[in-house]
mmCIF file of C-alpha atoms and ligand atoms in Angstrom:
data_model
loop_
_atom_site.group_PDB
_atom_site.id
_atom_site.type_symbol
_atom_site.label_atom_id
_atom_site.label_comp_id
_atom_site.label_asym_id
_atom_site.label_seq_id
_atom_site.Cartn_x
_atom_site.Cartn_y
_atom_site.Cartn_z
ATOM 1 C CA MET Y 1 -188.015 -76.680 40.454
ATOM 2 C CA ALA Y 2 -188.479 -80.207 39.176
ATOM 3 C CA THR Y 3 -191.875 -81.872 39.441
ATOM 4 C CA PRO Y 4 -192.382 -85.596 40.077
ATOM 5 C CA HIS Y 5 -192.341 -86.378 36.346
ATOM 6 C CA ILE Y 6 -190.381 -83.515 34.760
ATOM 7 C CA ALA Y 7 -186.764 -82.762 35.763
ATOM 8 C CA ALA Y 8 -186.554 -79.213 34.438
ATOM 9 C CA GLU Y 9 -186.427 -75.645 35.708
ATOM 10 C CA PRO Y 10 -189.010 -72.912 35.131
ATOM 11 C CA GLY Y 11 -188.050 -71.298 31.824
ATOM 12 C CA ASP Y 12 -186.782 -74.552 30.345
ATOM 13 C CA PHE Y 13 -189.991 -74.920 28.340
ATOM 14 C CA ALA Y 14 -191.262 -72.650 25.586
ATOM 15 C CA PRO Y 15 -194.841 -71.316 25.922
ATOM 16 C CA ALA Y 16 -195.900 -73.815 23.215
ATOM 17 C CA VAL Y 17 -195.234 -77.559 23.467
ATOM 18 C CA LEU Y 18 -195.835 -80.193 20.795
ATOM 19 C CA MET Y 19 -196.607 -83.577 22.349
ATOM 20 C CA PRO Y 20 -196.386 -86.873 20.474
ATOM 21 C CA GLY Y 21 -197.043 -90.044 22.466
ATOM 22 C CA ASP Y 22 -193.643 -91.549 21.715
ATOM 23 C CA PRO Y 23 -190.602 -89.866 23.306
ATOM 24 C CA ARG Y 24 -188.393 -91.052 20.419
ATOM 25 C CA ARG Y 25 -190.733 -89.293 18.048
ATOM 26 C CA ALA Y 26 -190.359 -86.182 20.223
ATOM 27 C CA GLN Y 27 -186.613 -86.441 19.645
ATOM 28 C CA ARG Y 28 -187.050 -86.884 15.878
ATOM 29 C CA ILE Y 29 -189.440 -83.915 15.721
ATOM 30 C CA ALA Y 30 -186.987 -81.759 17.690
ATOM 31 C CA GLU Y 31 -184.143 -82.759 15.357
ATOM 32 C CA THR Y 32 -186.295 -82.119 12.275
ATOM 33 C CA LEU Y 33 -187.770 -78.771 13.272
ATOM 34 C CA MET Y 34 -184.899 -77.246 15.239
ATOM 35 C CA ASN Y 35 -181.157 -77.032 14.918
ATOM 36 C CA ASP Y 36 -180.734 -75.749 18.461
ATOM 37 C CA ALA Y 37 -182.796 -78.298 20.410
ATOM 38 C CA ARG Y 38 -181.573 -79.113 23.906
ATOM 39 C CA LEU Y 39 -182.803 -81.901 26.155
ATOM 40 C CA VAL Y 40 -184.653 -80.404 29.142
ATOM 41 C CA THR Y 41 -186.065 -83.519 30.811
ATOM 42 C CA ASP Y 42 -185.738 -87.303 30.583
ATOM 43 C CA VAL Y 43 -187.513 -88.667 33.670
ATOM 44 C CA ARG Y 44 -188.744 -92.232 32.895
ATOM 45 C CA GLY Y 45 -187.327 -91.811 29.397
ATOM 46 C CA MET Y 46 -190.017 -89.236 28.606
ATOM 47 C CA LEU Y 47 -187.768 -86.944 26.585
ATOM 48 C CA GLY Y 48 -188.491 -83.218 26.348
ATOM 49 C CA PHE Y 49 -186.607 -80.723 24.135
ATOM 50 C CA THR Y 50 -186.625 -76.946 23.751
ATOM 51 C CA GLY Y 51 -185.246 -74.846 20.916
ATOM 52 C CA THR Y 52 -186.517 -72.634 18.142
ATOM 53 C CA ALA Y 53 -188.513 -73.460 15.022
ATOM 54 C CA ASN Y 54 -188.867 -70.818 12.308
ATOM 55 C CA GLY Y 55 -187.019 -68.500 14.690
ATOM 56 C CA ARG Y 56 -189.550 -68.862 17.511
ATOM 57 C CA PRO Y 57 -189.295 -70.794 20.780
ATOM 58 C CA LEU Y 58 -190.851 -74.261 20.788
ATOM 59 C CA SER Y 59 -190.726 -77.342 22.983
ATOM 60 C CA VAL Y 60 -191.451 -80.958 22.084
ATOM 61 C CA MET Y 61 -192.086 -83.641 24.696
ATOM 62 C CA GLY Y 62 -193.450 -87.187 24.741
ATOM 63 C CA SER Y 63 -196.748 -87.762 26.533
ATOM 64 C CA GLY Y 64 -196.898 -91.539 26.806
ATOM 65 C CA MET Y 65 -200.069 -93.369 25.834
ATOM 66 C CA GLY Y 66 -203.540 -92.840 27.246
ATOM 67 C CA GLN Y 67 -205.361 -90.159 29.156
ATOM 68 C CA PRO Y 68 -203.800 -90.653 32.626
ATOM 69 C CA SER Y 69 -200.259 -90.357 31.249
ATOM 70 C CA PHE Y 70 -201.111 -87.320 29.132
ATOM 71 C CA THR Y 71 -202.867 -85.669 32.071
ATOM 72 C CA ILE Y 72 -199.840 -86.020 34.348
ATOM 73 C CA TYR Y 73 -197.481 -84.283 31.906
ATOM 74 C CA ALA Y 74 -199.970 -81.648 30.748
ATOM 75 C CA THR Y 75 -200.868 -80.750 34.350
ATOM 76 C CA GLU Y 76 -197.215 -80.269 35.325
ATOM 77 C CA LEU Y 77 -196.404 -78.300 32.137
ATOM 78 C CA PHE Y 78 -199.385 -75.967 32.543
ATOM 79 C CA SER Y 79 -199.153 -75.498 36.306
ATOM 80 C CA GLN Y 80 -195.376 -75.426 36.938
ATOM 81 C CA PHE Y 81 -193.515 -74.604 33.732
ATOM 82 C CA GLY Y 82 -195.346 -71.606 32.286
ATOM 83 C CA VAL Y 83 -196.664 -73.536 29.300
ATOM 84 C CA GLU Y 84 -199.574 -71.753 27.606
ATOM 85 C CA ARG Y 85 -200.471 -74.139 24.788
ATOM 86 C CA ILE Y 86 -200.090 -77.823 24.116
ATOM 87 C CA ILE Y 87 -200.592 -79.330 20.691
ATOM 88 C CA ARG Y 88 -200.835 -83.091 20.616
ATOM 89 C CA VAL Y 89 -199.345 -84.563 17.449
ATOM 90 C CA GLY Y 90 -200.149 -88.212 16.967
ATOM 91 C CA THR Y 91 -202.069 -90.828 15.079
ATOM 92 C CA ALA Y 92 -205.705 -91.850 14.977
ATOM 93 C CA GLY Y 93 -207.623 -94.772 13.572
ATOM 94 C CA GLY Y 94 -210.125 -93.590 10.957
ATOM 95 C CA LEU Y 95 -213.854 -94.065 11.645
ATOM 96 C CA SER Y 96 -215.781 -91.894 9.200
ATOM 97 C CA PRO Y 97 -215.881 -93.167 5.606
ATOM 98 C CA ARG Y 98 -214.828 -89.641 4.576
ATOM 99 C CA VAL Y 99 -211.489 -90.129 6.309
ATOM 100 C CA LYS Y 100 -208.753 -92.016 4.456
ATOM 101 C CA ILE Y 101 -205.429 -93.342 5.655
ATOM 102 C CA GLY Y 102 -202.875 -90.543 5.450
ATOM 103 C CA ASP Y 103 -205.451 -87.798 6.002
ATOM 104 C CA VAL Y 104 -205.047 -85.351 8.866
ATOM 105 C CA ILE Y 105 -207.672 -84.720 11.552
ATOM 106 C CA VAL Y 106 -207.735 -81.424 13.443
ATOM 107 C CA ALA Y 107 -209.775 -82.503 16.476
ATOM 108 C CA THR Y 108 -212.177 -79.683 17.329
ATOM 109 C CA GLY Y 109 -213.715 -81.825 20.077
ATOM 110 C CA ALA Y 110 -213.211 -85.213 21.716
ATOM 111 C CA HIS Y 111 -215.878 -87.616 22.958
ATOM 112 C CA THR Y 112 -214.627 -90.206 25.409
ATOM 113 C CA ASP Y 113 -215.480 -93.310 27.436
ATOM 114 C CA SER Y 114 -212.958 -92.229 30.083
ATOM 115 C CA ALA Y 115 -214.132 -91.070 33.511
ATOM 116 C CA MET Y 116 -211.374 -88.463 33.806
ATOM 117 C CA ASN Y 117 -213.420 -85.461 32.684
ATOM 118 C CA GLN Y 118 -216.623 -86.839 34.219
ATOM 119 C CA LEU Y 119 -214.927 -86.563 37.617
ATOM 120 C CA ARG Y 120 -214.091 -82.892 37.166
ATOM 121 C CA ILE Y 121 -217.458 -81.279 37.955
ATOM 122 C CA PRO Y 122 -219.934 -83.603 39.672
ATOM 123 C CA GLY Y 123 -223.093 -84.066 37.654
ATOM 124 C CA VAL Y 124 -221.597 -82.580 34.498
ATOM 125 C CA ASN Y 125 -220.856 -84.313 31.181
ATOM 126 C CA PHE Y 126 -217.901 -82.060 30.422
ATOM 127 C CA SER Y 127 -217.460 -81.114 26.745
ATOM 128 C CA ALA Y 128 -213.835 -81.580 25.718
ATOM 129 C CA VAL Y 129 -213.221 -78.981 23.023
ATOM 130 C CA ALA Y 130 -210.137 -77.619 21.299
ATOM 131 C CA ASP Y 131 -209.064 -74.019 21.545
ATOM 132 C CA PHE Y 132 -210.697 -72.175 18.647
ATOM 133 C CA GLN Y 133 -207.722 -69.931 17.913
ATOM 134 C CA LEU Y 134 -205.385 -72.916 17.590
ATOM 135 C CA ALA Y 135 -207.858 -74.906 15.487
ATOM 136 C CA ARG Y 136 -208.362 -71.924 13.200
ATOM 137 C CA ALA Y 137 -204.599 -71.453 12.812
ATOM 138 C CA ALA Y 138 -204.142 -75.129 11.892
ATOM 139 C CA TYR Y 139 -207.026 -74.923 9.434
ATOM 140 C CA GLU Y 140 -205.685 -71.758 7.826
ATOM 141 C CA ALA Y 141 -202.250 -73.372 7.500
ATOM 142 C CA SER Y 142 -203.911 -76.313 5.736
ATOM 143 C CA LEU Y 143 -205.306 -73.867 3.151
ATOM 144 C CA THR Y 144 -202.158 -71.907 2.513
ATOM 145 C CA GLU Y 145 -199.162 -74.089 3.232
ATOM 146 C CA GLN Y 146 -197.929 -76.501 0.666
ATOM 147 C CA THR Y 147 -198.524 -80.148 1.456
ATOM 148 C CA GLU Y 148 -196.458 -82.896 -0.089
ATOM 149 C CA GLY Y 149 -198.990 -85.704 0.168
ATOM 150 C CA ASP Y 150 -202.439 -85.735 -1.381
ATOM 151 C CA GLY Y 151 -204.349 -86.405 1.832
ATOM 152 C CA LYS Y 152 -207.137 -84.202 3.090
ATOM 153 C CA VAL Y 153 -207.358 -82.194 6.288
ATOM 154 C CA HIS Y 154 -210.597 -82.717 8.245
ATOM 155 C CA LEU Y 155 -211.928 -80.658 11.145
ATOM 156 C CA GLY Y 156 -214.304 -82.412 13.523
ATOM 157 C CA THR Y 157 -214.638 -84.669 16.520
ATOM 158 C CA VAL Y 158 -212.638 -87.710 17.550
ATOM 159 C CA PHE Y 159 -213.264 -90.403 20.152
ATOM 160 C CA SER Y 160 -210.654 -90.715 22.919
ATOM 161 C CA ARG Y 161 -210.950 -94.364 23.901
ATOM 162 C CA ASP Y 162 -209.426 -95.834 27.045
ATOM 163 C CA HIS Y 163 -209.003 -99.338 25.624
ATOM 164 C CA PHE Y 164 -206.785 -99.992 22.647
ATOM 165 C CA TYR Y 165 -207.669 -103.702 22.380
ATOM 166 C CA PHE Y 166 -211.317 -103.722 23.479
ATOM 167 C CA THR Y 167 -214.219 -102.204 21.560
ATOM 168 C CA PRO Y 168 -217.877 -102.789 22.524
ATOM 169 C CA GLU Y 169 -219.688 -104.398 19.601
ATOM 170 C CA GLY Y 170 -221.148 -101.855 17.214
ATOM 171 C CA GLN Y 171 -219.514 -98.867 18.917
ATOM 172 C CA ASN Y 172 -217.232 -97.927 16.020
ATOM 173 C CA GLU Y 173 -220.138 -98.075 13.559
ATOM 174 C CA ALA Y 174 -222.344 -95.990 15.866
ATOM 175 C CA LEU Y 175 -219.626 -93.356 16.338
ATOM 176 C CA ALA Y 176 -219.066 -93.192 12.575
ATOM 177 C CA GLY Y 177 -222.815 -92.703 12.196
ATOM 178 C CA TYR Y 178 -222.559 -89.654 14.434
ATOM 179 C CA GLY Y 179 -219.860 -88.208 12.182
ATOM 180 C CA VAL Y 180 -216.939 -88.930 14.488
ATOM 181 C CA LEU Y 181 -213.798 -88.802 12.363
ATOM 182 C CA GLY Y 182 -211.387 -91.078 14.224
ATOM 183 C CA VAL Y 183 -210.290 -92.847 17.394
ATOM 184 C CA GLU Y 184 -207.256 -92.034 19.512
ATOM 185 C CA MET Y 185 -206.473 -92.130 23.204
ATOM 186 C CA GLU Y 186 -205.527 -88.693 24.607
ATOM 187 C CA ALA Y 187 -207.292 -85.611 23.208
ATOM 188 C CA ALA Y 188 -210.246 -85.525 25.638
ATOM 189 C CA ALA Y 189 -207.895 -85.494 28.602
ATOM 190 C CA LEU Y 190 -205.735 -82.766 27.083
ATOM 191 C CA TYR Y 191 -208.765 -80.567 26.469
ATOM 192 C CA GLY Y 192 -209.950 -81.149 30.040
ATOM 193 C CA VAL Y 193 -206.626 -80.158 31.608
ATOM 194 C CA ALA Y 194 -206.348 -77.098 29.384
ATOM 195 C CA ALA Y 195 -209.805 -75.972 30.545
ATOM 196 C CA GLU Y 196 -208.823 -76.565 34.185
ATOM 197 C CA TYR Y 197 -205.834 -74.234 33.869
ATOM 198 C CA GLY Y 198 -207.324 -71.730 31.397
ATOM 199 C CA LYS Y 199 -204.768 -72.717 28.740
ATOM 200 C CA GLN Y 200 -204.964 -73.594 25.042
ATOM 201 C CA ALA Y 201 -204.932 -77.058 23.490
ATOM 202 C CA LEU Y 202 -205.319 -78.816 20.158
ATOM 203 C CA ALA Y 203 -204.777 -82.297 18.729
ATOM 204 C CA VAL Y 204 -203.568 -82.719 15.128
ATOM 205 C CA LEU Y 205 -203.740 -86.374 14.155
ATOM 206 C CA THR Y 206 -202.507 -88.361 11.166
ATOM 207 C CA VAL Y 207 -204.797 -91.245 10.220
ATOM 208 C CA SER Y 208 -202.539 -94.302 10.450
ATOM 209 C CA ASP Y 209 -205.160 -97.024 9.938
ATOM 210 C CA HIS Y 210 -208.905 -97.288 9.367
ATOM 211 C CA LEU Y 211 -211.096 -99.210 11.793
ATOM 212 C CA LEU Y 212 -213.991 -99.804 9.391
ATOM 213 C CA ASP Y 213 -212.313 -99.745 5.963
ATOM 214 C CA HIS Y 214 -209.242 -101.913 5.700
ATOM 215 C CA SER Y 215 -208.788 -101.493 1.967
ATOM 216 C CA GLY Y 216 -205.912 -99.021 1.968
ATOM 217 C CA ASP Y 217 -202.659 -99.005 3.854
ATOM 218 C CA MET Y 218 -199.811 -96.539 3.900
ATOM 219 C CA SER Y 219 -196.156 -97.229 3.226
ATOM 220 C CA ALA Y 220 -193.654 -96.143 5.856
ATOM 221 C CA ALA Y 221 -192.500 -93.341 3.525
ATOM 222 C CA GLU Y 222 -196.081 -92.107 3.054
ATOM 223 C CA ARG Y 223 -196.617 -92.130 6.800
ATOM 224 C CA GLU Y 224 -193.596 -89.896 7.310
ATOM 225 C CA THR Y 225 -194.689 -87.479 4.571
ATOM 226 C CA ARG Y 226 -198.184 -87.182 5.946
ATOM 227 C CA PHE Y 227 -196.854 -86.860 9.461
ATOM 228 C CA ALA Y 228 -194.696 -83.974 8.240
ATOM 229 C CA ASP Y 229 -197.837 -82.307 6.861
ATOM 230 C CA SER Y 230 -199.633 -82.591 10.199
ATOM 231 C CA LEU Y 231 -196.527 -81.250 11.964
ATOM 232 C CA ARG Y 232 -196.634 -78.123 9.804
ATOM 233 C CA LEU Y 233 -200.213 -77.499 10.912
ATOM 234 C CA ALA Y 234 -199.265 -78.113 14.542
ATOM 235 C CA VAL Y 235 -196.347 -75.655 14.383
ATOM 236 C CA ALA Y 236 -198.614 -73.068 12.742
ATOM 237 C CA ALA Y 237 -201.048 -73.470 15.652
ATOM 238 C CA ALA Y 238 -198.218 -73.383 18.214
ATOM 239 C CA HIS Y 239 -196.951 -70.054 16.862
ATOM 240 C CA SER Y 240 -200.307 -68.468 15.997
HETATM 241 N N1 HPA F 301 -207.186 -96.872 18.610
HETATM 242 C C1 HPA F 301 -206.650 -95.963 19.398
HETATM 243 N N2 HPA F 301 -205.684 -95.162 19.029
HETATM 244 C C2 HPA F 301 -205.228 -95.273 17.788
HETATM 245 C C3 HPA F 301 -205.739 -96.200 16.909
HETATM 246 C C4 HPA F 301 -206.775 -97.045 17.346
HETATM 247 O O1 HPA F 301 -207.271 -97.907 16.620
HETATM 248 N N3 HPA F 301 -205.057 -96.074 15.749
HETATM 249 C C5 HPA F 301 -204.167 -95.076 15.906
HETATM 250 N N4 HPA F 301 -204.256 -94.590 17.146
#
């Protein structure tokens, strides 16, 4: 039965779903990882595909940008389509000086300025944390699988910010001082929804820019290579 935002039937999705923000990237990922991908939903242009990768079922679907959009799709996937794990694959702006453009962040937890998780349990500052099994699988894949780029894989926290174009003065520096690795816009919401439904979630993020160190930039080719590296970690987590 279709939901308001996903025109698919139960069984159309694999138990594990990779979710980039951009639906066109979902299509490219499906075409790269699978040779049997079929389109299972396209409501509002939010493309979702299911097929097999490395011989095992996998789905890939766009999430849109920001925590409300991610929450809508993740809620419907977890509650109506039998999805057990969602791995966000996307980009983050670097914060920590240890993190360089092209590196990969496996987000073990996500701080946020969003109210979405604050509303869940009155009086509680909910801790948005990744599933340990998935994070461990991604980490282990980073140790054993060959990577083409020379970037590093970092495990640690990110900041899921609601604004893209507004940052309170000094906030980035303060977050970096607390060891936060990068900024993105969805992980905290994903981890909240996964907790609500007793499911598993992880975000694997490629550092596309650095908010405090503008010295290095990545070519388009480098971005694709590093994105491929983070995808390998995400697939390893999806099938762990
Ligand atoms: N802010 C939020 N999300 C991002 C950024 C950023 O600066 N860079 C990549 N994703």
